[in-house]
Each structure stands twice: as structure tokens, then as C-alpha cells.
CSV table of C-alpha atoms in Angstrom, one decimal:
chain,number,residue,atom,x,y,z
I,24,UNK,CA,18.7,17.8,5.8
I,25,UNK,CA,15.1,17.4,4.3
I,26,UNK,CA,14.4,18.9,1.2
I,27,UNK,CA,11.7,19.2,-1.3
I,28,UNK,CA,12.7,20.6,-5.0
I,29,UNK,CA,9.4,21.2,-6.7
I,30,UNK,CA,9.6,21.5,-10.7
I,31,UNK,CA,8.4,24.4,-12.0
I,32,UNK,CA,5.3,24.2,-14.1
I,33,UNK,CA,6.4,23.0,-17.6
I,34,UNK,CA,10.3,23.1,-16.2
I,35,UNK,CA,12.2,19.9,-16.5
I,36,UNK,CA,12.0,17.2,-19.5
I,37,UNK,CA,12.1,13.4,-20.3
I,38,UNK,CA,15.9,13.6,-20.0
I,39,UNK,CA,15.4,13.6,-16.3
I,40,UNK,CA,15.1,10.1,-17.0
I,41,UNK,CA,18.6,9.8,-16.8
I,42,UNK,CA,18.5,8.8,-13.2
I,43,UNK,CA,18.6,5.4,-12.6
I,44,UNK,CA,15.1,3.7,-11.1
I,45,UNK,CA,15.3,0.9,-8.6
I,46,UNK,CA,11.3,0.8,-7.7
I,47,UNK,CA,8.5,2.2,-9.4
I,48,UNK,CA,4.3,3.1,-8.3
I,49,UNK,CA,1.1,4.2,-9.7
I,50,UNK,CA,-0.7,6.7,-7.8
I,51,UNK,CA,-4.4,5.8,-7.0
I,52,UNK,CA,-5.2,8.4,-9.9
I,53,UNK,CA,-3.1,7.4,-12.3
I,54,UNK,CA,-2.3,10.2,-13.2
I,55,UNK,CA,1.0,10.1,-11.4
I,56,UNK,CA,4.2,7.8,-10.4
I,57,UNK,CA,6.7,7.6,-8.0
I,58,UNK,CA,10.1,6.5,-8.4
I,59,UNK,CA,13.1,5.6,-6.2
I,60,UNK,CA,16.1,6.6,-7.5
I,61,UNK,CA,19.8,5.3,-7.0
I,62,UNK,CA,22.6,7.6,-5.7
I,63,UNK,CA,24.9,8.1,-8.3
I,64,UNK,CA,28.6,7.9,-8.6
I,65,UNK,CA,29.3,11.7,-7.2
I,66,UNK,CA,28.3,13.2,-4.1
I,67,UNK,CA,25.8,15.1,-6.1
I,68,UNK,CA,23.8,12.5,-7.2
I,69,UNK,CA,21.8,11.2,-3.7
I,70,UNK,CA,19.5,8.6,-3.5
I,71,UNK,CA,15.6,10.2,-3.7
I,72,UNK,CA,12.2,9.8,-4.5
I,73,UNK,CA,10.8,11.5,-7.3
I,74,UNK,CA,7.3,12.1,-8.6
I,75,UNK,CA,6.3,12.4,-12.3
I,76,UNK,CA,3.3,13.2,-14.5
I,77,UNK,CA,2.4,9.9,-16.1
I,78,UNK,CA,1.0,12.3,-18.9
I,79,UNK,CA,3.8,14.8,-19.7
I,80,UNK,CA,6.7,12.4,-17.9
I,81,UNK,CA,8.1,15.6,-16.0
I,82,UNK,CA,8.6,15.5,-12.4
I,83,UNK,CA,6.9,17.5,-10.6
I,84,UNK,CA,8.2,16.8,-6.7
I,85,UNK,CA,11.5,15.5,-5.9
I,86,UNK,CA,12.7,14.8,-1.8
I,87,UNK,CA,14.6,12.6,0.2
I,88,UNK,CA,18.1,13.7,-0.7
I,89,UNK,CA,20.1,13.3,3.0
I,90,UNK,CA,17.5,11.0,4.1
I,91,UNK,CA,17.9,7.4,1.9
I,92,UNK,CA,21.2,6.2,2.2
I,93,UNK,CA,21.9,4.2,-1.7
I,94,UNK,CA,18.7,3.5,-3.2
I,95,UNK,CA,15.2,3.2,-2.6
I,96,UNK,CA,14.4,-0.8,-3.0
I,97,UNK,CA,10.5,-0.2,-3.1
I,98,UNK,CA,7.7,2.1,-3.2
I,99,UNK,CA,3.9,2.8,-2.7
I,100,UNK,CA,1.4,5.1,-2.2
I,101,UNK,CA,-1.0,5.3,0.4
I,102,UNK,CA,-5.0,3.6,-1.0
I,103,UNK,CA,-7.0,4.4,1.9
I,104,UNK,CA,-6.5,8.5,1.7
I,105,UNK,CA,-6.1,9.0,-1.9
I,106,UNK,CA,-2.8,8.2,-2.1
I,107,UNK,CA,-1.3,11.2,0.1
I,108,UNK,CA,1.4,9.1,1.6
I,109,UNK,CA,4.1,7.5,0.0
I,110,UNK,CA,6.2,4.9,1.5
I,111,UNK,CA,9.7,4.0,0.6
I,112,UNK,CA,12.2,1.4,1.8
I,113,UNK,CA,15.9,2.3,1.6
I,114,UNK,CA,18.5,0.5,-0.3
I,115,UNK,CA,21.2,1.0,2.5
I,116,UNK,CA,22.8,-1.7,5.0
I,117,UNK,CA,19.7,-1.0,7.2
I,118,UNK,CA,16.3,-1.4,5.5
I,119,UNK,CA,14.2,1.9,6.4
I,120,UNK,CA,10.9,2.0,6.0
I,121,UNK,CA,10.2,6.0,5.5
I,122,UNK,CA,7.0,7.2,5.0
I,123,UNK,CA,6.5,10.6,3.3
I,124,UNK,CA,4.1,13.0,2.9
I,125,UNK,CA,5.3,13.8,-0.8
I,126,UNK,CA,3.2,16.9,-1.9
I,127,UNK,CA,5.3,18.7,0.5
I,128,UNK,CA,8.2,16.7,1.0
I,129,UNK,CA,7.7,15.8,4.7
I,130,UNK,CA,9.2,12.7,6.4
I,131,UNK,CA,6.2,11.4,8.8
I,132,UNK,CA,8.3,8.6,10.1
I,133,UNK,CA,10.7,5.6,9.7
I,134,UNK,CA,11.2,2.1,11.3
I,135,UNK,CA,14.2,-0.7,10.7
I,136,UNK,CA,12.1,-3.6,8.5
I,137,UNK,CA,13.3,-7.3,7.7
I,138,UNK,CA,12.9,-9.1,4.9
């Protein structure tokens, strides 16, 4: 199901680049980024969205585990609110458009979307 995995304060480190990164966005404050990350080669490893301190380069919210099938191809944060949404569009056989509410992790929605 839907989980969020907060970082604790100072918890993590740059080595959780390690995951791969198919999309990449600058929150409206800049002071943040989300990334869409590729499932890896072992069940373990499921596609998610992370979020990361563009100052200290630790994440700080990661969700969407269960929810995006491969990859995330794209993401974006919302302008008009501050940036409180994010929006992702899965990798899988069926493009998703899921939009998130990623301080706590909550799925708000998702449609089918062509390209």
C-alpha cells in the first residue's frame, strides 16, 4: 500500500544517491527537489519519489513505493500553492499521472495520460 518513510533529521547521506533518477524538479523555494526513481533489480528496490534538501542533499520524504509501477518518467511541483503538490507520471506500460500531496505522502489522485 501507500507509504511515506520520512528521514530523520540529519539521518541519511549523499550515498542515497545510489538510486537511479529518471526525472528531476525544483521546488518553488529552491530549497528542495524531487526525484523519480527507477525500481531496481530486486523486489526491494520499487519505483518512488523522493524529496531532498537541495542544501544538505539528504532526503527528507520518500513515498510511492506499491503505487508507480517501473519508473517515474517526469515530475513537478505544484506553482500556484507553493509547491504543496507534486505530480508524477509513471514509467509503466500505462502512463499514470499521480498527483501527491508529498509532505505527508498522500496520493490525491491519478488519470491514464498520452503522449
Amino acid at each position: 500500500g501507500r507509504r511515506r518513510h520520512p528521514v530523520r533529521p540529519g539521518g541519511g547521506s549523499p550515498a542515497t544517491l545510489r538510486f537511479l533518477s529518471a526525472s528531476m524538479e525544483v521546488h518553488p523555494s529552491r530549497e528542495l527537489v524531487g526525484s523519480g526513481q527507477r525500481a531496481g533489480r530486486d523486489r526491494k528496490s520499487q519505483a518512488h519519489v523522493r524529496i531532498w534538501s537541495t542544501e544538505s542533499l539528504q532526503t527528507l520524504y520518500v513515498f510511492g513505493m506499491g503505487e508507480l509501477d517501473s519508473g517515474v518518467l517526469a515530475v513537478a511541483f505544484s506553482q500556484l500553492n507553493g509547491g504543496s503538490y507534486i505530480l508524477a507520471v509513471d514509467a509503466g506500460r500505462e502512463s499514470i499521472l499521480s498527483v501527491w500531496q508529498w509532505q505527508w505522502g498522500h496520493l490525491l489522485g491519478k488519470v491514464a495520460v498520452s503522449f
